[in-house]
Coordinates of C-alpha atoms and ligand atoms in Angstrom, one line a residue:
M495 CA 23.1 4.7 1.1
M496 CA 21.3 7.6 2.7
F497 CA 18.1 9.3 1.9
M498 CA 16.8 12.9 2.3
M499 CA 13.4 13.9 3.4
N500 CA 13.3 16.3 0.5
P501 CA 11.7 14.4 -2.4
T502 CA 13.2 16.7 -5.0
A503 CA 16.8 16.1 -4.0
P504 CA 19.1 15.1 -6.9
V505 CA 19.6 11.4 -7.7
T506 CA 23.0 9.9 -8.1
I507 CA 24.4 6.9 -9.8
R508 CA 25.9 4.2 -7.6
K509 CA 28.1 1.5 -9.1
G510 CA 29.0 -2.0 -8.0
L511 CA 25.8 -3.5 -6.5
S512 CA 26.7 -7.2 -6.5
G513 CA 24.9 -10.2 -7.7
T514 CA 22.5 -8.9 -10.4
A515 CA 22.7 -8.2 -14.1
S516 CA 21.9 -4.6 -13.4
S517 CA 25.1 -3.4 -11.9
R518 CA 24.4 0.3 -12.1
R519 CA 21.6 1.8 -10.1
R520 CA 20.6 5.3 -9.3
S521 CA 20.1 6.1 -5.6
G522 CA 19.1 8.9 -3.3
R523 CA 21.2 10.2 -0.3
G524 CA 20.4 12.1 2.8
T525 CA 19.6 12.0 6.5
A526 CA 18.0 9.5 8.8
G527 CA 14.2 9.4 9.2
P528 CA 11.5 7.7 11.1
S529 CA 11.7 4.0 12.0
I530 CA 9.0 1.4 11.5
V531 CA 9.7 -0.1 14.9
P532 CA 8.0 2.4 17.3
D533 CA 4.6 2.1 15.7
L534 CA 3.4 -1.2 17.3
A535 CA 5.7 -1.4 20.2
P536 CA 3.9 1.0 22.6
C537 CA 0.7 -1.1 22.8
G538 CA 2.4 -4.4 23.4
I539 CA 2.0 -5.9 19.9
M540 CA 5.1 -7.6 18.7
A541 CA 7.4 -5.0 17.1
L542 CA 9.0 -5.8 13.8
A543 CA 12.1 -7.9 14.5
S544 CA 14.2 -10.6 12.9
G545 CA 12.3 -13.2 14.9
D546 CA 9.1 -12.4 13.2
H547 CA 9.7 -14.9 10.4
P548 CA 12.3 -17.5 10.1
P549 CA 14.9 -16.4 7.5
S550 CA 13.7 -18.0 4.4
T551 CA 15.5 -20.0 1.8
R552 CA 16.6 -17.9 -1.2
H553 CA 14.3 -17.5 -4.1
N554 CA 15.0 -20.2 -6.7
G555 CA 18.0 -21.3 -4.6
A556 CA 20.1 -18.6 -6.3
P557 CA 21.8 -16.2 -4.0
P558 CA 21.3 -13.3 -3.5
M559 CA 17.6 -12.8 -4.2
N560 CA 17.1 -9.5 -6.1
V561 CA 13.8 -7.9 -5.3
L562 CA 12.5 -5.0 -7.3
I563 CA 9.7 -3.2 -5.4
T564 CA 7.8 -0.6 -7.4
G565 CA 6.1 2.2 -5.3
G566 CA 8.4 1.3 -2.3
A567 CA 8.4 4.9 -1.1
G568 CA 4.6 4.9 -0.6
F569 CA 2.6 3.7 2.3
I570 CA 2.3 -0.1 1.8
G571 CA 5.4 -0.4 -0.3
A572 CA 7.7 1.2 2.3
N573 CA 6.3 -1.1 5.0
F574 CA 6.9 -4.0 2.6
V575 CA 10.6 -2.9 2.1
H576 CA 11.1 -2.9 5.9
Q577 CA 9.4 -6.2 6.3
T578 CA 11.3 -7.8 3.4
L579 CA 14.6 -6.9 5.0
V580 CA 13.5 -8.7 8.2
R581 CA 12.1 -11.8 6.4
H582 CA 14.9 -12.0 3.8
P583 CA 17.9 -10.4 5.5
D584 CA 20.2 -11.3 2.5
A585 CA 17.9 -9.9 -0.2
K586 CA 19.1 -7.1 -2.5
V587 CA 16.2 -4.7 -2.5
T588 CA 15.7 -2.1 -5.2
V589 CA 12.9 0.4 -5.1
L590 CA 11.6 2.0 -8.3
D591 CA 9.5 5.0 -7.3
K592 CA 8.6 8.2 -9.1
L593 CA 8.3 10.1 -5.8
T594 CA 5.0 11.6 -6.7
Y595 CA 3.3 13.7 -4.0
A596 CA 2.6 10.3 -2.3
G597 CA 6.2 9.0 -2.2
N598 CA 8.5 9.9 0.6
R599 CA 12.2 9.1 0.8
G600 CA 11.9 9.6 4.6
S601 CA 9.9 6.4 4.8
L602 CA 13.1 4.4 3.8
A603 CA 15.6 6.7 5.5
D604 CA 16.5 4.4 8.4
L605 CA 17.4 1.6 6.0
G606 CA 20.4 3.4 4.6
E607 CA 22.6 1.3 2.4
R608 CA 20.3 -1.7 2.6
V609 CA 18.0 -0.3 -0.1
D610 CA 18.7 1.1 -3.5
L611 CA 16.2 3.8 -4.5
V612 CA 15.8 4.5 -8.2
V613 CA 13.7 7.6 -8.8
G614 CA 11.8 6.9 -12.0
D615 CA 8.5 6.2 -13.7
I616 CA 7.1 2.7 -14.1
A617 CA 5.6 3.8 -17.4
D618 CA 9.1 4.6 -18.8
A619 CA 10.3 1.4 -20.6
D620 CA 13.9 2.6 -20.7
T621 CA 14.0 2.9 -16.9
V622 CA 12.1 -0.3 -16.2
D623 CA 13.8 -2.7 -18.5
P624 CA 17.3 -2.9 -17.0
L625 CA 15.9 -3.0 -13.5
V626 CA 13.6 -5.9 -14.3
A627 CA 16.4 -7.7 -16.1
G628 CA 18.4 -7.7 -12.8
A629 CA 15.5 -8.9 -10.6
D630 CA 14.4 -12.3 -9.5
V631 CA 11.0 -11.0 -8.5
V632 CA 9.1 -7.8 -9.1
V633 CA 6.6 -6.7 -6.5
H634 CA 4.4 -4.1 -8.0
F635 CA 2.9 -1.6 -5.5
A636 CA 3.3 1.7 -7.5
A637 CA 0.0 3.3 -8.3
E638 CA -2.1 6.4 -8.1
S639 CA -4.0 5.2 -5.1
H640 CA -6.5 7.8 -3.9
N641 CA -10.2 7.8 -5.0
D642 CA -10.8 11.4 -4.2
N643 CA -7.8 12.4 -6.4
S644 CA -9.1 10.3 -9.3
L645 CA -12.4 12.2 -9.1
R646 CA -10.5 15.5 -9.4
D647 CA -8.2 14.3 -12.3
P648 CA -8.3 10.7 -13.6
S649 CA -5.5 11.1 -16.1
P650 CA -2.5 10.1 -13.9
F651 CA -4.4 7.0 -12.9
I652 CA -4.7 5.9 -16.5
R653 CA -1.0 6.5 -17.2
T654 CA 0.5 4.9 -14.0
N655 CA -2.0 2.2 -13.2
L656 CA -2.6 1.0 -16.8
V657 CA 0.4 2.1 -18.9
G658 CA 2.8 1.6 -16.0
T659 CA 1.5 -2.0 -15.3
F660 CA 1.6 -2.7 -19.1
T661 CA 5.3 -1.5 -19.2
L662 CA 6.3 -3.7 -16.3
L663 CA 4.5 -6.7 -17.8
E664 CA 6.3 -6.3 -21.1
A665 CA 9.6 -6.2 -19.2
V666 CA 8.9 -9.3 -17.0
R667 CA 7.7 -11.1 -20.2
R668 CA 11.0 -10.2 -22.0
H669 CA 13.2 -11.2 -19.1
K670 CA 11.1 -14.1 -17.7
V671 CA 10.9 -12.6 -14.2
R672 CA 8.4 -13.6 -11.5
F673 CA 5.8 -10.8 -11.0
H674 CA 3.4 -10.1 -8.2
H675 CA 0.7 -7.5 -8.7
I676 CA -0.8 -5.6 -5.8
S677 CA -4.4 -4.7 -6.2
T678 CA -7.5 -3.8 -4.3
D679 CA -10.9 -5.1 -3.2
E680 CA -12.4 -2.0 -4.9
V681 CA -12.2 -3.8 -8.3
Y682 CA -15.3 -5.7 -7.1
G683 CA -17.4 -2.6 -6.6
D684 CA -19.4 -2.5 -3.3
L685 CA -21.8 -4.4 -1.2
E686 CA -25.0 -3.4 0.6
L687 CA -24.7 -2.9 4.3
D688 CA -27.1 -5.8 5.0
D689 CA -25.7 -8.1 2.4
P690 CA -24.2 -11.3 4.1
A691 CA -21.9 -11.7 1.0
K692 CA -18.2 -10.9 0.9
F693 CA -15.9 -10.5 -2.0
E694 CA -14.4 -13.8 -3.3
P695 CA -11.9 -14.5 -6.1
T696 CA -14.8 -15.3 -8.4
T697 CA -16.8 -12.2 -7.7
P698 CA -17.3 -10.3 -11.0
Y699 CA -15.4 -7.0 -11.5
N700 CA -17.7 -4.0 -11.1
P701 CA -15.5 -0.9 -10.2
S702 CA -17.0 2.4 -9.4
S703 CA -14.4 5.1 -9.6
P704 CA -11.6 6.1 -12.0
Y705 CA -9.1 4.7 -9.4
S706 CA -10.8 1.4 -9.0
S707 CA -11.5 1.0 -12.7
S708 CA -7.9 1.6 -13.5
K709 CA -6.8 -1.0 -11.0
A710 CA -9.4 -3.4 -12.4
G711 CA -7.9 -2.8 -15.9
S712 CA -4.4 -3.5 -14.5
D713 CA -5.5 -6.8 -13.0
L714 CA -7.0 -7.8 -16.3
L715 CA -3.7 -7.0 -18.1
V716 CA -1.9 -9.2 -15.7
R717 CA -4.3 -12.1 -16.3
A718 CA -4.0 -11.7 -20.0
W719 CA -0.2 -11.7 -19.9
V720 CA -0.2 -14.9 -17.8
R721 CA -2.5 -16.7 -20.2
S722 CA -1.3 -15.3 -23.6
F723 CA 2.5 -15.0 -22.8
G724 CA 3.1 -17.4 -19.9
V725 CA 4.2 -14.6 -17.6
E726 CA 4.7 -16.0 -14.1
A727 CA 2.5 -13.7 -12.1
T728 CA 0.1 -13.7 -9.1
I729 CA -2.4 -11.1 -8.1
S730 CA -3.6 -10.0 -4.6
N731 CA -6.6 -7.9 -3.9
C732 CA -6.5 -6.4 -0.4
S733 CA -8.9 -4.4 1.7
N734 CA -8.2 -1.1 3.5
N735 CA -4.8 -0.9 5.1
Y736 CA -3.8 1.2 8.1
G737 CA -0.5 1.7 10.0
S738 CA 2.6 3.9 9.8
Y739 CA 3.7 5.9 6.8
Q740 CA 0.2 6.3 5.3
H741 CA -0.3 9.5 3.4
I742 CA -2.4 12.0 5.4
E743 CA -4.8 12.4 2.5
K744 CA -6.3 9.0 3.6
F745 CA -9.1 8.6 6.1
I746 CA -7.4 7.5 9.3
P747 CA -4.2 9.6 9.2
R748 CA -6.2 12.6 8.1
Q749 CA -8.4 12.4 11.2
I750 CA -5.4 11.7 13.5
T751 CA -3.4 14.7 12.2
N752 CA -6.5 16.9 12.3
L753 CA -6.9 16.1 15.9
I754 CA -3.2 16.8 16.6
D755 CA -3.9 20.2 15.1
G756 CA -7.1 20.7 17.2
V757 CA -9.3 20.3 14.1
R758 CA -12.5 18.2 14.3
P759 CA -12.5 14.9 12.2
R760 CA -14.4 15.1 8.9
L761 CA -16.9 12.3 8.0
Y762 CA -18.2 12.0 4.5
G763 CA -22.0 12.0 4.4
A764 CA -23.6 10.1 7.2
G765 CA -20.5 8.0 7.9
A766 CA -22.3 4.7 7.5
N767 CA -20.0 3.4 4.8
V768 CA -18.1 0.3 5.9
R769 CA -14.4 -0.6 5.2
D770 CA -12.7 -3.9 6.1
W771 CA -9.6 -2.7 7.9
I772 CA -6.3 -4.7 8.0
H773 CA -3.0 -3.8 9.4
V774 CA -0.4 -3.1 6.7
R775 CA 2.0 -5.7 8.1
D776 CA -0.6 -8.4 7.8
H777 CA -1.2 -7.4 4.2
N778 CA 2.5 -7.5 3.4
D779 CA 3.1 -10.9 5.2
A780 CA 0.4 -12.3 2.9
V781 CA 2.1 -10.9 -0.1
W782 CA 5.3 -12.7 0.7
D783 CA 3.4 -15.9 1.4
I784 CA 1.9 -15.6 -2.1
I785 CA 5.2 -14.9 -3.7
E786 CA 6.8 -17.9 -2.0
R787 CA 4.0 -20.4 -2.1
G788 CA 1.2 -19.1 -4.3
R789 CA 0.2 -20.7 -7.6
I790 CA 1.1 -18.9 -10.8
G791 CA -1.9 -17.2 -12.5
E792 CA -4.0 -17.2 -9.3
T793 CA -5.7 -14.3 -7.5
Y794 CA -5.7 -14.2 -3.7
L795 CA -7.9 -12.0 -1.6
I796 CA -6.3 -10.5 1.5
G797 CA -8.5 -9.4 4.4
A798 CA -8.7 -9.7 8.2
D799 CA -12.4 -9.6 9.0
G800 CA -12.1 -6.0 10.1
E801 CA -15.4 -4.5 9.0
K802 CA -16.1 -1.1 10.6
S803 CA -18.3 1.9 9.7
N804 CA -16.4 5.1 9.2
R805 CA -18.4 6.6 12.1
E806 CA -17.1 3.8 14.4
V807 CA -13.6 4.5 13.3
V808 CA -13.8 8.2 13.9
E809 CA -15.4 7.7 17.3
L810 CA -12.6 5.3 18.3
I811 CA -9.9 7.7 17.2
L812 CA -11.5 10.5 19.2
E813 CA -11.7 8.3 22.3
L814 CA -8.1 7.1 22.0
M815 CA -7.0 10.7 21.6
G816 CA -8.8 11.7 24.7
R817 CA -11.7 13.6 23.1
D818 CA -15.5 13.4 23.1
P819 CA -16.4 10.6 20.6
N820 CA -19.1 12.8 19.2
D821 CA -16.8 15.7 18.4
Y822 CA -16.7 15.4 14.6
D823 CA -18.3 17.1 11.5
H824 CA -20.2 15.7 8.7
V825 CA -19.0 17.0 5.3
A826 CA -19.9 16.6 1.6
D827 CA -20.1 13.0 0.6
R828 CA -17.7 11.5 -2.1
P829 CA -19.5 11.2 -5.5
G830 CA -20.3 7.5 -6.2
H831 CA -19.1 6.6 -2.7
D832 CA -18.8 2.8 -2.4
M833 CA -21.0 1.6 0.6
R834 CA -19.3 -1.5 1.9
Y835 CA -16.2 -3.6 1.2
A836 CA -15.8 -7.1 2.8
I837 CA -13.2 -9.7 2.0
D838 CA -13.4 -13.5 2.2
S839 CA -9.8 -14.6 2.5
T840 CA -10.6 -18.3 2.9
K841 CA -8.5 -19.3 -0.2
L842 CA -5.4 -17.5 1.2
V843 CA -5.8 -19.1 4.6
Q844 CA -6.6 -22.6 3.5
E845 CA -4.1 -22.8 0.6
L846 CA -1.2 -20.9 2.0
G847 CA -1.7 -21.0 5.8
W848 CA -1.7 -17.2 6.2
S849 CA -3.4 -15.7 9.1
P850 CA -3.4 -12.1 10.3
R851 CA -1.5 -11.3 13.5
Y852 CA -2.4 -7.7 14.2
T853 CA -6.1 -8.2 14.6
D854 CA -6.7 -6.0 17.7
F855 CA -7.9 -2.9 15.8
R856 CA -8.0 -0.8 19.0
S857 CA -4.3 -1.6 19.8
G858 CA -3.3 -1.1 16.1
L859 CA -5.0 2.2 16.0
R860 CA -3.5 3.4 19.2
A861 CA 0.0 2.5 17.9
T862 CA -0.8 4.3 14.6
I863 CA -1.8 7.4 16.6
D864 CA 1.4 7.2 18.5
W865 CA 3.4 6.9 15.3
Y866 CA 1.8 10.1 13.8
R867 CA 2.4 11.9 17.2
G868 CA 6.0 10.8 17.2
N869 CA 6.8 11.5 13.5
E870 CA 5.3 15.0 12.9
A871 CA 8.4 15.9 10.8
W872 CA 7.3 13.2 8.3
W873 CA 3.8 14.5 7.7
R874 CA 3.8 18.2 8.7
P875 CA 5.1 19.5 5.3
L876 CA 2.1 17.8 3.6
K877 CA -0.7 19.0 5.8
A878 CA -1.6 22.5 4.6
E879 CA -1.8 21.5 0.9
V880 CA -3.9 18.4 1.6
E881 CA -6.4 20.3 3.7
A882 CA -6.6 23.1 1.2
A883 CA -7.6 20.6 -1.5
Y884 CA -10.3 19.1 0.7
A885 CA -11.6 22.5 1.7
A886 CA -12.0 23.5 -1.9
Q887 CA -14.5 20.6 -2.3
G888 CA -16.3 21.2 0.9
Q889 CA -14.6 18.3 2.7
Ligands
NAD163 P1 0.6 5.3 -2.0 O1 -0.2 6.3 -2.8 O2 0.9 5.6 -0.6 O3 2.0 5.0 -2.7 C1 2.1 4.9 -4.1 C2 3.6 5.0 -4.4 O4 3.7 4.8 -5.9 C3 4.2 6.3 -4.1 O5 5.5 6.1 -3.5 C4 4.4 7.0 -5.5 O6 5.4 7.9 -5.5 C5 4.6 5.8 -6.4 N1 4.2 6.0 -7.8 C6 3.1 6.6 -8.2 N2 3.1 6.7 -9.6 C7 4.3 6.1 -10.0 C8 4.9 5.9 -11.2 N3 4.3 6.3 -12.4 N4 6.1 5.3 -11.3 C9 6.7 4.9 -10.1 N5 6.2 5.1 -8.9 C10 5.0 5.7 -8.8 O7 -0.2 3.9 -2.2 P2 -0.5 2.8 -1.2 O8 -1.7 3.1 -0.3 O9 0.8 2.4 -0.5 O10 -0.9 1.6 -2.2 C11 0.1 0.8 -2.8 C12 -0.6 -0.2 -3.7 O11 -1.5 -1.0 -2.9 C13 -1.5 0.4 -4.8 O12 -1.3 -0.4 -6.0 C14 -2.9 0.3 -4.3 O13 -3.8 0.2 -5.4 C15 -2.8 -1.0 -3.5 N6 -3.8 -1.1 -2.4 C16 -3.9 -0.1 -1.4 C17 -4.7 -0.3 -0.3 C18 -4.8 0.7 0.8 O14 -5.6 0.6 1.7 N7 -4.0 1.8 0.8 C19 -5.5 -1.4 -0.2 C20 -5.4 -2.4 -1.2 C21 -4.5 -2.2 -2.3
DAU164 O1 -10.2 -0.9 -0.2 C1 -8.9 -0.7 -0.6 C2 -8.7 0.8 -0.9 O2 -8.8 1.5 0.4 C3 -7.5 1.1 -1.6 O3 -7.5 0.5 -2.9 C4 -7.2 2.6 -1.8 O4 -5.9 2.8 -2.4 C5 -7.3 3.2 -0.4 O5 -7.1 4.6 -0.6 C6 -8.6 2.9 0.3 O6 -9.7 3.5 -0.4 P1 -10.9 4.2 0.3 O7 -11.5 5.2 -0.6 O8 -11.7 3.2 1.0 O9 -10.0 5.0 1.5 P2 -10.0 6.4 2.1 O10 -9.0 6.5 3.2 O11 -9.9 7.5 1.0 O12 -11.4 6.5 2.7 C7 -11.9 5.5 3.7 C8 -13.4 5.8 4.0 O13 -13.4 7.0 4.7 C9 -14.2 6.1 2.7 O14 -15.5 5.6 2.9 C10 -14.3 7.6 2.6 C11 -14.2 8.0 4.0 N1 -13.6 9.3 4.3 C12 -12.4 9.6 3.8 C13 -11.7 10.8 4.1 C14 -10.4 11.1 3.5 C15 -14.2 10.2 5.2 O15 -15.3 10.0 5.7 N2 -13.6 11.4 5.5 C16 -12.3 11.7 5.0 O16 -11.8 12.8 5.4

């Protein structure tokens, strides 16, 4: 199957996908797009290849494994689709994605027939039910994901993050399908800069923004469906991801694409806020480890000890792009801006043996810069609108 870069392209019905109860799936079609492989290759970090993970045994021993990935045309979800097809070469992968402003068919374009893209809403039970019925596992990435957008208009966050997750939970409950819920460290609120503490699975929820509170609510729904209905689910809460295919509204790709355009990076407030950066591939490897070996009902925190202030990150981007590290602007701060996130991933490491592989932030960032330089066609159509929205709020 082929995909188009144009997210409004018509959707077609394809028949005959083997091995699942859902034999009819809607799909996109179109031209080839950017590949995941170039992003880490230039800096000598292992490129994504079939040797990355030994091909696994099939889920529940029943071939083929049908994996339903919600939000698979977004940043982390698209990387997860690519990684899944390396780790589980025989898997049948279906993506359910509404293709909001954040979804991009082009992020899956190089996968062609290997992925079925269903353009639809996770909050629409009629769309969700037959897809879940045909799946062995549902990996739930779909969300409204940007804090700044949630401050402009919280309503889509409530519908997608809460009603959407509820709709999926009801379907996996009905069809007894394994569910993994992707969540964020932001559900725990924030930490002081000088606090030695990190977030742990037992840290009380204390979200700050409409985005993080809607994610916190979705986590609680999952926990309740496990306890009350015996749904077989796990949850992961990860820190800030970076890598290829990230929407340019987000911090790192916004600064990289600004610099490509000759515009100075924009730092909210003083830039002292700390984020705990992890490469998207390390996040996704952990998700598969949890799906394969995690205990039902458990929450796993994913992080790679990557704490950096926003100022440090901007200065490093400037340096790597051959500019004066002080050549950036301070702009209006985000209301309610969380100060610091930090993840303690001991449980994941000790229980499941996961460890991050892309821990050299400098190399990962250089590779990410190279990816945005090499894939301008992917992000260019988004840039003017994103910057206009920021400009309207003094950012
Ligand atoms: P993203 O915004 O890049 O992608 C979200 C995807 O979901 C898009 O493809 C969008 O079209 C799709 N979507 C949105 N609403 C939908 C709906 N109603 N029905 C179907 N599809 C819909 O987000 P991301 O950064 O890739 O984040 C993915 C998940 O990971 C989210 O659940 C987010 O909360 C979580 N997370 C993100 C980070 C991070 O650093 N980006 C860190 C931890 C957790
Ligand atoms: O911690 C996980 C979360 O990380 C995820 O749940 C979210 O989906 C994801 O968007 C991310 O949230 P943040 O709000 O931390 O990410 P963002 O990229 O928006 O901003 C990172 C930091 O950079 C934050 O402190 C705000 C700041 N910032 C952001 C932008 C866009 C700037 O200083 N300038 C900017 O232009």
